[in-house]
XYZ file of C-alpha atoms in Angstrom:
95
model
C 129.612 159.259 92.151
C 130.079 163.004 91.648
C 126.895 165.084 91.705
C 126.991 168.229 89.627
C 124.339 170.595 88.368
C 123.175 171.723 84.974
C 121.239 175.000 84.791
C 120.164 176.488 81.496
C 117.740 178.902 79.876
C 115.327 177.296 77.414
C 113.080 179.174 74.989
C 109.553 178.070 74.270
C 108.138 176.818 77.573
C 104.696 178.392 78.017
C 102.857 176.243 80.559
C 103.198 173.662 83.353
C 102.766 170.853 80.813
C 105.967 172.046 79.119
C 107.748 171.794 82.479
C 106.412 168.281 83.005
C 107.491 167.128 79.551
C 111.065 168.327 80.041
C 111.334 166.985 83.595
C 109.878 163.615 82.554
C 112.352 163.257 79.681
C 115.381 164.175 81.776
C 114.349 162.125 84.809
C 114.138 159.070 82.552
C 117.719 159.630 81.414
C 120.405 157.487 83.033
C 122.587 159.654 85.266
C 120.085 162.458 85.867
C 119.232 162.390 89.564
C 116.726 165.236 89.783
C 115.261 167.891 87.544
C 113.103 170.984 87.786
C 111.822 172.989 84.845
C 110.207 176.420 85.197
C 108.320 178.029 82.341
C 108.069 181.288 84.286
C 111.850 181.558 84.514
C 112.469 179.776 81.183
C 114.912 177.620 83.109
C 115.803 173.967 83.502
C 117.929 172.799 86.430
C 119.116 169.239 86.929
C 121.446 167.390 89.281
C 123.364 164.641 87.511
C 126.102 162.088 88.104
C 129.077 163.317 86.078
C 130.515 159.783 86.008
C 127.524 158.700 83.894
C 126.362 161.692 81.821
C 127.901 164.968 80.629
C 126.342 168.445 80.327
C 126.601 168.320 76.521
C 124.428 165.210 76.530
C 121.779 166.892 78.688
C 121.729 169.895 76.321
C 121.403 167.520 73.330
C 118.489 165.708 74.985
C 116.700 169.038 75.480
C 117.298 169.939 71.827
C 116.208 166.477 70.635
C 113.019 166.800 72.686
C 112.128 169.841 70.588
C 112.954 172.762 72.852
C 114.436 175.812 71.231
C 118.089 176.640 71.460
C 119.711 176.450 74.866
C 120.964 179.945 75.672
C 123.209 179.572 78.688
C 124.612 176.735 80.712
C 126.029 176.806 84.228
C 127.795 173.893 85.854
C 128.074 173.905 89.632
C 129.071 171.336 92.163
C 126.245 170.091 94.371
C 127.187 172.252 97.398
C 127.158 175.420 95.319
C 123.882 174.346 93.716
C 122.214 174.097 97.103
C 123.243 177.702 97.883
C 122.131 179.031 94.496
C 118.914 177.034 94.432
C 117.893 178.201 97.895
C 118.289 181.819 96.843
C 116.174 181.173 93.731
C 113.512 179.147 95.517
C 114.504 175.852 93.868
C 114.877 172.872 96.198
C 115.877 169.250 95.623
C 115.382 166.218 97.768
C 118.776 165.129 99.082
C 117.922 161.417 98.810
């Protein structure tokens, strides 16, 4: 199991319900281990198992859910994600 991260900008989120909808959809996707969506930053960040799902599939799921075009995607290994997420105030449970 190789944990990697997916971080992207998403247009159209305007409220906490938008965050919940995205997080719910991704968290119910096989291979996605954790997810956080922020309408204030227009950002979605997820940790996923790269043996099960690929970044392109996560981007497609976002598009299929009805969110406007994904602008930018970053892929980081889990150790780098922890450093980046701490500086941005995003934290994941390690379990």
